[in-house]
Amino acid sequence: MKKQERATRTRTSLVLAAARNFDRHGYDGTSLAAVCGDAGISMGALTFHFRSKAALAAAVADEGVGELQRIRAACPHTGRPLHDLSALVLAVAGTLHSSVRARSAARLITEGHVASDWPAVWRGEVRGLVERAWKSGALTKEVRPGTATQLVQHLVEGVAIDARVTGGQRGPAPSDFPEVWRAALTGLAAGPGAGLADVP
């Protein structure tokens, strides 16, 4: 049992060290030697758990996407599209800011080193909420749902980039992001009567 626990701890340490390196340097800029050095674990132990850098990247992406999916699943479904959209955006942005695994997964997927359906699922959910808000008259008719969806994506991706640049400090999303999100949402809303009062 102790051997199994040690193996689990080693694997966890390697995935975390790899996530830090992939997040900072990307796939191509990360070496297995750097991951071993960061984790304080031998190359032999790394290759016992992961046969290649690609396998290690896939493990990091699986864990990061898992975090994002759990956050998404925990978001409320109140039937009020602006409220639900706001809760989803703030939760995903917060996770990307605070979790190096989630940020690393997003980078690996975006750069094409790991295949995942997460981007399509995330974009589809945002698009669905935006379209429902638009059809209900809660969003201004001057902005198409596709444009609003793209704006949401850029804002959330910006959180991950900002966290990467600032060293991915742990903690909640940057204090100004909810304000930035509120400003964007106010610009998308149809007006004062669009139901923003109860939006997070």
PDB file of C-alpha atoms in Angstrom:
ATOM      1  CA  MET A   1       0.000   0.000   0.000  1.00  0.00           C
ATOM      2  CA  LYS A   2       2.827   2.396   0.860  1.00  0.00           C
ATOM      3  CA  LYS A   3       4.416   1.698  -2.518  1.00  0.00           C
ATOM      4  CA  GLN A   4       1.147   2.553  -4.263  1.00  0.00           C
ATOM      5  CA  GLU A   5       0.758   5.756  -2.236  1.00  0.00           C
ATOM      6  CA  ARG A   6       4.329   6.759  -3.094  1.00  0.00           C
ATOM      7  CA  ALA A   7       3.654   6.089  -6.790  1.00  0.00           C
ATOM      8  CA  THR A   8       0.498   8.230  -6.614  1.00  0.00           C
ATOM      9  CA  ARG A   9       2.399  11.064  -4.942  1.00  0.00           C
ATOM     10  CA  THR A  10       5.164  10.857  -7.544  1.00  0.00           C
ATOM     11  CA  ARG A  11       2.680  10.977 -10.401  1.00  0.00           C
ATOM     12  CA  THR A  12       0.844  13.937  -8.830  1.00  0.00           C
ATOM     13  CA  SER A  13       4.128  15.819  -8.374  1.00  0.00           C
ATOM     14  CA  LEU A  14       5.143  15.172 -11.979  1.00  0.00           C
ATOM     15  CA  VAL A  15       1.800  16.341 -13.383  1.00  0.00           C
ATOM     16  CA  LEU A  16       1.920  19.527 -11.307  1.00  0.00           C
ATOM     17  CA  ALA A  17       5.529  20.267 -12.300  1.00  0.00           C
ATOM     18  CA  ALA A  18       4.680  19.595 -15.945  1.00  0.00           C
ATOM     19  CA  ALA A  19       1.644  21.872 -15.723  1.00  0.00           C
ATOM     20  CA  ARG A  20       3.812  24.703 -14.362  1.00  0.00           C
ATOM     21  CA  ASN A  21       6.328  24.246 -17.162  1.00  0.00           C
ATOM     22  CA  PHE A  22       3.783  23.867 -19.968  1.00  0.00           C
ATOM     23  CA  ASP A  23       1.933  26.924 -18.678  1.00  0.00           C
ATOM     24  CA  ARG A  24       5.075  29.091 -18.607  1.00  0.00           C
ATOM     25  CA  HIS A  25       6.990  27.764 -21.607  1.00  0.00           C
ATOM     26  CA  GLY A  26       4.496  25.935 -23.799  1.00  0.00           C
ATOM     27  CA  TYR A  27       4.895  22.383 -25.048  1.00  0.00           C
ATOM     28  CA  ASP A  28       7.910  23.016 -27.267  1.00  0.00           C
ATOM     29  CA  GLY A  29       9.715  25.043 -24.598  1.00  0.00           C
ATOM     30  CA  THR A  30       9.321  22.363 -21.926  1.00  0.00           C
ATOM     31  CA  SER A  31      11.853  19.558 -21.503  1.00  0.00           C
ATOM     32  CA  LEU A  32      11.378  16.402 -19.473  1.00  0.00           C
ATOM     33  CA  ALA A  33      14.615  17.253 -17.655  1.00  0.00           C
ATOM     34  CA  ALA A  34      13.110  20.583 -16.556  1.00  0.00           C
ATOM     35  CA  VAL A  35       9.978  18.809 -15.301  1.00  0.00           C
ATOM     36  CA  CYS A  36      12.098  16.322 -13.335  1.00  0.00           C
ATOM     37  CA  GLY A  37      14.152  19.144 -11.849  1.00  0.00           C
ATOM     38  CA  ASP A  38      11.034  21.098 -10.899  1.00  0.00           C
ATOM     39  CA  ALA A  39       9.435  18.028  -9.279  1.00  0.00           C
ATOM     40  CA  GLY A  40      12.662  16.798  -7.665  1.00  0.00           C
ATOM     41  CA  ILE A  41      12.101  13.387  -9.252  1.00  0.00           C
ATOM     42  CA  SER A  42      14.439  11.265 -11.390  1.00  0.00           C
ATOM     43  CA  MET A  43      14.041  10.781 -15.129  1.00  0.00           C
ATOM     44  CA  GLY A  44      13.608   7.072 -14.489  1.00  0.00           C
ATOM     45  CA  ALA A  45      10.612   7.746 -12.253  1.00  0.00           C
ATOM     46  CA  LEU A  46       9.125  10.054 -14.862  1.00  0.00           C
ATOM     47  CA  THR A  47       9.464   7.526 -17.681  1.00  0.00           C
ATOM     48  CA  PHE A  48       7.978   4.837 -15.435  1.00  0.00           C
ATOM     49  CA  HIS A  49       4.766   6.905 -15.191  1.00  0.00           C
ATOM     50  CA  PHE A  50       4.810   8.605 -18.615  1.00  0.00           C
ATOM     51  CA  ARG A  51       6.392   7.042 -21.691  1.00  0.00           C
ATOM     52  CA  SER A  52       6.762  10.398 -23.496  1.00  0.00           C
ATOM     53  CA  LYS A  53       6.294  14.148 -23.229  1.00  0.00           C
ATOM     54  CA  ALA A  54       3.078  13.747 -25.208  1.00  0.00           C
ATOM     55  CA  ALA A  55       1.714  11.306 -22.613  1.00  0.00           C
ATOM     56  CA  LEU A  56       2.638  13.726 -19.828  1.00  0.00           C
ATOM     57  CA  ALA A  57       0.937  16.602 -21.674  1.00  0.00           C
ATOM     58  CA  ALA A  58      -2.191  14.464 -22.129  1.00  0.00           C
ATOM     59  CA  ALA A  59      -2.289  13.752 -18.378  1.00  0.00           C
ATOM     60  CA  VAL A  60      -1.948  17.465 -17.571  1.00  0.00           C
ATOM     61  CA  ALA A  61      -4.714  18.301 -20.033  1.00  0.00           C
ATOM     62  CA  ASP A  62      -7.009  15.605 -18.615  1.00  0.00           C
ATOM     63  CA  GLU A  63      -6.647  16.991 -15.096  1.00  0.00           C
ATOM     64  CA  GLY A  64      -7.020  20.629 -16.184  1.00  0.00           C
ATOM     65  CA  VAL A  65     -10.057  19.967 -18.347  1.00  0.00           C
ATOM     66  CA  GLY A  66     -11.532  17.907 -15.510  1.00  0.00           C
ATOM     67  CA  GLU A  67     -11.289  20.937 -13.216  1.00  0.00           C
ATOM     68  CA  LEU A  68     -12.955  23.169 -15.809  1.00  0.00           C
ATOM     69  CA  GLN A  69     -15.733  20.638 -16.416  1.00  0.00           C
ATOM     70  CA  ARG A  70     -16.441  20.290 -12.685  1.00  0.00           C
ATOM     71  CA  ILE A  71     -16.638  24.078 -12.326  1.00  0.00           C
ATOM     72  CA  ARG A  72     -18.948  24.278 -15.329  1.00  0.00           C
ATOM     73  CA  ALA A  73     -21.182  21.496 -13.997  1.00  0.00           C
ATOM     74  CA  ALA A  74     -21.481  23.255 -10.631  1.00  0.00           C
ATOM     75  CA  CYS A  75     -22.752  26.500 -12.187  1.00  0.00           C
ATOM     76  CA  PRO A  76     -26.437  27.258 -11.635  1.00  0.00           C
ATOM     77  CA  HIS A  77     -29.085  26.661 -14.274  1.00  0.00           C
ATOM     78  CA  THR A  78     -31.743  29.125 -13.217  1.00  0.00           C
ATOM     79  CA  GLY A  79     -33.388  29.664 -16.572  1.00  0.00           C
ATOM     80  CA  ARG A  80     -32.191  33.290 -16.513  1.00  0.00           C
ATOM     81  CA  PRO A  81     -29.618  33.314 -19.322  1.00  0.00           C
ATOM     82  CA  LEU A  82     -27.729  36.473 -18.287  1.00  0.00           C
ATOM     83  CA  HIS A  83     -27.431  35.270 -14.712  1.00  0.00           C
ATOM     84  CA  ASP A  84     -26.291  31.800 -15.801  1.00  0.00           C
ATOM     85  CA  LEU A  85     -23.864  33.230 -18.379  1.00  0.00           C
ATOM     86  CA  SER A  86     -22.326  35.519 -15.782  1.00  0.00           C
ATOM     87  CA  ALA A  87     -21.954  32.733 -13.216  1.00  0.00           C
ATOM     88  CA  LEU A  88     -20.320  30.492 -15.844  1.00  0.00           C
ATOM     89  CA  VAL A  89     -17.901  33.161 -17.083  1.00  0.00           C
ATOM     90  CA  LEU A  90     -16.812  34.186 -13.580  1.00  0.00           C
ATOM     91  CA  ALA A  91     -16.355  30.553 -12.483  1.00  0.00           C
ATOM     92  CA  VAL A  92     -14.288  29.540 -15.526  1.00  0.00           C
ATOM     93  CA  ALA A  93     -12.224  32.747 -15.375  1.00  0.00           C
ATOM     94  CA  GLY A  94     -11.550  32.172 -11.683  1.00  0.00           C
ATOM     95  CA  THR A  95     -10.432  28.604 -12.349  1.00  0.00           C
ATOM     96  CA  LEU A  96      -8.115  29.649 -15.172  1.00  0.00           C
ATOM     97  CA  HIS A  97      -6.577  32.281 -12.906  1.00  0.00           C
ATOM     98  CA  SER A  98      -6.062  30.080  -9.868  1.00  0.00           C
ATOM     99  CA  SER A  99      -5.324  26.665 -11.402  1.00  0.00           C
ATOM    100  CA  VAL A 100      -2.073  26.093 -13.262  1.00  0.00           C
ATOM    101  CA  ARG A 101      -3.448  22.726 -14.434  1.00  0.00           C
ATOM    102  CA  ALA A 102      -6.459  24.394 -16.064  1.00  0.00           C
ATOM    103  CA  ARG A 103      -4.315  27.126 -17.653  1.00  0.00           C
ATOM    104  CA  SER A 104      -1.796  24.597 -18.896  1.00  0.00           C
ATOM    105  CA  ALA A 105      -4.562  22.423 -20.352  1.00  0.00           C
ATOM    106  CA  ALA A 106      -6.038  25.420 -22.159  1.00  0.00           C
ATOM    107  CA  ARG A 107      -2.634  26.321 -23.601  1.00  0.00           C
ATOM    108  CA  LEU A 108      -1.825  22.768 -24.706  1.00  0.00           C
ATOM    109  CA  ILE A 109      -5.225  22.444 -26.395  1.00  0.00           C
ATOM    110  CA  THR A 110      -5.064  25.882 -28.034  1.00  0.00           C
ATOM    111  CA  GLU A 111      -1.572  25.198 -29.379  1.00  0.00           C
ATOM    112  CA  GLY A 112      -2.789  21.880 -30.836  1.00  0.00           C
ATOM    113  CA  HIS A 113      -0.612  19.534 -28.778  1.00  0.00           C
ATOM    114  CA  VAL A 114      -3.561  17.809 -27.084  1.00  0.00           C
ATOM    115  CA  ALA A 115      -6.974  17.038 -28.567  1.00  0.00           C
ATOM    116  CA  SER A 116     -10.013  17.872 -26.422  1.00  0.00           C
ATOM    117  CA  ASP A 117     -13.666  18.668 -26.887  1.00  0.00           C
ATOM    118  CA  TRP A 118     -13.497  21.248 -24.066  1.00  0.00           C
ATOM    119  CA  PRO A 119     -13.218  24.345 -26.323  1.00  0.00           C
ATOM    120  CA  ALA A 120     -16.260  23.284 -28.353  1.00  0.00           C
ATOM    121  CA  VAL A 121     -18.272  22.443 -25.225  1.00  0.00           C
ATOM    122  CA  TRP A 122     -17.370  25.754 -23.550  1.00  0.00           C
ATOM    123  CA  ARG A 123     -18.055  27.809 -26.683  1.00  0.00           C
ATOM    124  CA  GLY A 124     -21.327  25.941 -27.287  1.00  0.00           C
ATOM    125  CA  GLU A 125     -22.579  26.568 -23.775  1.00  0.00           C
ATOM    126  CA  VAL A 126     -21.684  30.270 -23.924  1.00  0.00           C
ATOM    127  CA  ARG A 127     -23.277  30.564 -27.366  1.00  0.00           C
ATOM    128  CA  GLY A 128     -26.466  28.860 -26.153  1.00  0.00           C
ATOM    129  CA  LEU A 129     -26.815  31.204 -23.172  1.00  0.00           C
ATOM    130  CA  VAL A 130     -26.074  34.265 -25.319  1.00  0.00           C
ATOM    131  CA  GLU A 131     -28.655  33.193 -27.907  1.00  0.00           C
ATOM    132  CA  ARG A 132     -31.315  32.610 -25.235  1.00  0.00           C
ATOM    133  CA  ALA A 133     -30.596  36.030 -23.743  1.00  0.00           C
ATOM    134  CA  TRP A 134     -30.746  37.601 -27.208  1.00  0.00           C
ATOM    135  CA  LYS A 135     -34.050  35.892 -28.094  1.00  0.00           C
ATOM    136  CA  SER A 136     -35.592  36.930 -24.780  1.00  0.00           C
ATOM    137  CA  GLY A 137     -34.726  40.566 -25.461  1.00  0.00           C
ATOM    138  CA  ALA A 138     -32.195  40.784 -22.620  1.00  0.00           C
ATOM    139  CA  LEU A 139     -29.313  41.574 -25.001  1.00  0.00           C
ATOM    140  CA  THR A 140     -29.109  44.481 -27.374  1.00  0.00           C
ATOM    141  CA  LYS A 141     -30.139  43.637 -30.936  1.00  0.00           C
ATOM    142  CA  GLU A 142     -27.140  45.646 -32.167  1.00  0.00           C
ATOM    143  CA  VAL A 143     -24.739  42.831 -31.258  1.00  0.00           C
ATOM    144  CA  ARG A 144     -25.120  39.422 -32.880  1.00  0.00           C
ATOM    145  CA  PRO A 145     -24.881  36.334 -30.626  1.00  0.00           C
ATOM    146  CA  GLY A 146     -21.737  35.169 -32.449  1.00  0.00           C
ATOM    147  CA  THR A 147     -20.013  38.476 -31.760  1.00  0.00           C
ATOM    148  CA  ALA A 148     -21.019  38.392 -28.091  1.00  0.00           C
ATOM    149  CA  THR A 149     -19.757  34.799 -27.807  1.00  0.00           C
ATOM    150  CA  GLN A 150     -16.420  35.835 -29.293  1.00  0.00           C
ATOM    151  CA  LEU A 151     -16.166  38.718 -26.823  1.00  0.00           C
ATOM    152  CA  VAL A 152     -16.749  36.344 -23.901  1.00  0.00           C
ATOM    153  CA  GLN A 153     -14.060  33.978 -25.192  1.00  0.00           C
ATOM    154  CA  HIS A 154     -11.508  36.775 -25.553  1.00  0.00           C
ATOM    155  CA  LEU A 155     -12.212  38.096 -22.064  1.00  0.00           C
ATOM    156  CA  VAL A 156     -11.800  34.689 -20.438  1.00  0.00           C
ATOM    157  CA  GLU A 157      -8.688  33.829 -22.467  1.00  0.00           C
ATOM    158  CA  GLY A 158      -7.254  37.159 -21.314  1.00  0.00           C
ATOM    159  CA  VAL A 159      -7.516  36.023 -17.692  1.00  0.00           C
ATOM    160  CA  ALA A 160      -5.335  32.971 -18.430  1.00  0.00           C
ATOM    161  CA  ILE A 161      -2.778  35.083 -20.284  1.00  0.00           C
ATOM    162  CA  ASP A 162      -2.687  37.655 -17.490  1.00  0.00           C
ATOM    163  CA  ALA A 163      -2.198  34.948 -14.854  1.00  0.00           C
ATOM    164  CA  ARG A 164       0.618  33.428 -16.931  1.00  0.00           C
ATOM    165  CA  VAL A 165       2.364  36.800 -17.291  1.00  0.00           C
ATOM    166  CA  THR A 166       2.065  37.581 -13.580  1.00  0.00           C
ATOM    167  CA  GLY A 167       3.407  34.196 -12.576  1.00  0.00           C
ATOM    168  CA  GLY A 168       0.060  32.491 -12.024  1.00  0.00           C
ATOM    169  CA  GLN A 169      -0.240  33.665  -8.472  1.00  0.00           C
ATOM    170  CA  ARG A 170      -2.685  31.560  -6.510  1.00  0.00           C
ATOM    171  CA  GLY A 171      -5.917  32.975  -5.295  1.00  0.00           C
ATOM    172  CA  PRO A 172      -9.190  34.235  -6.691  1.00  0.00           C
ATOM    173  CA  ALA A 173      -9.600  35.824 -10.060  1.00  0.00           C
ATOM    174  CA  PRO A 174      -8.028  39.281 -10.322  1.00  0.00           C
ATOM    175  CA  SER A 175     -10.169  41.741  -8.421  1.00  0.00           C
ATOM    176  CA  ASP A 176     -10.760  43.817 -11.544  1.00  0.00           C
ATOM    177  CA  PHE A 177     -12.086  40.971 -13.721  1.00  0.00           C
ATOM    178  CA  PRO A 178     -15.623  40.980 -12.282  1.00  0.00           C
ATOM    179  CA  GLU A 179     -15.669  44.730 -12.948  1.00  0.00           C
ATOM    180  CA  VAL A 180     -14.412  44.204 -16.512  1.00  0.00           C
ATOM    181  CA  TRP A 181     -17.033  41.495 -17.016  1.00  0.00           C
ATOM    182  CA  ARG A 182     -19.785  43.730 -15.613  1.00  0.00           C
ATOM    183  CA  ALA A 183     -18.729  46.519 -18.007  1.00  0.00           C
ATOM    184  CA  ALA A 184     -18.838  44.134 -20.966  1.00  0.00           C
ATOM    185  CA  LEU A 185     -22.196  42.715 -19.913  1.00  0.00           C
ATOM    186  CA  THR A 186     -23.635  46.191 -19.435  1.00  0.00           C
ATOM    187  CA  GLY A 187     -22.574  47.008 -22.993  1.00  0.00           C
ATOM    188  CA  LEU A 188     -24.284  43.870 -24.300  1.00  0.00           C
ATOM    189  CA  ALA A 189     -27.505  44.272 -22.311  1.00  0.00           C
ATOM    190  CA  ALA A 190     -30.597  45.740 -23.911  1.00  0.00           C
ATOM    191  CA  GLY A 191     -30.886  48.389 -21.208  1.00  0.00           C
ATOM    192  CA  PRO A 192     -31.615  48.959 -17.524  1.00  0.00           C
ATOM    193  CA  GLY A 193     -34.600  46.634 -17.659  1.00  0.00           C
ATOM    194  CA  ALA A 194     -32.577  43.702 -19.037  1.00  0.00           C
ATOM    195  CA  GLY A 195     -32.380  41.955 -15.678  1.00  0.00           C
ATOM    196  CA  LEU A 196     -28.818  42.765 -14.624  1.00  0.00           C
ATOM    197  CA  ALA A 197     -29.771  43.459 -11.011  1.00  0.00           C
ATOM    198  CA  ASP A 198     -29.405  39.822  -9.918  1.00  0.00           C
ATOM    199  CA  VAL A 199     -26.484  38.987 -12.192  1.00  0.00           C
ATOM    200  CA  PRO A 200     -23.336  37.969 -10.254  1.00  0.00           C
TER     201      PRO A 200
END
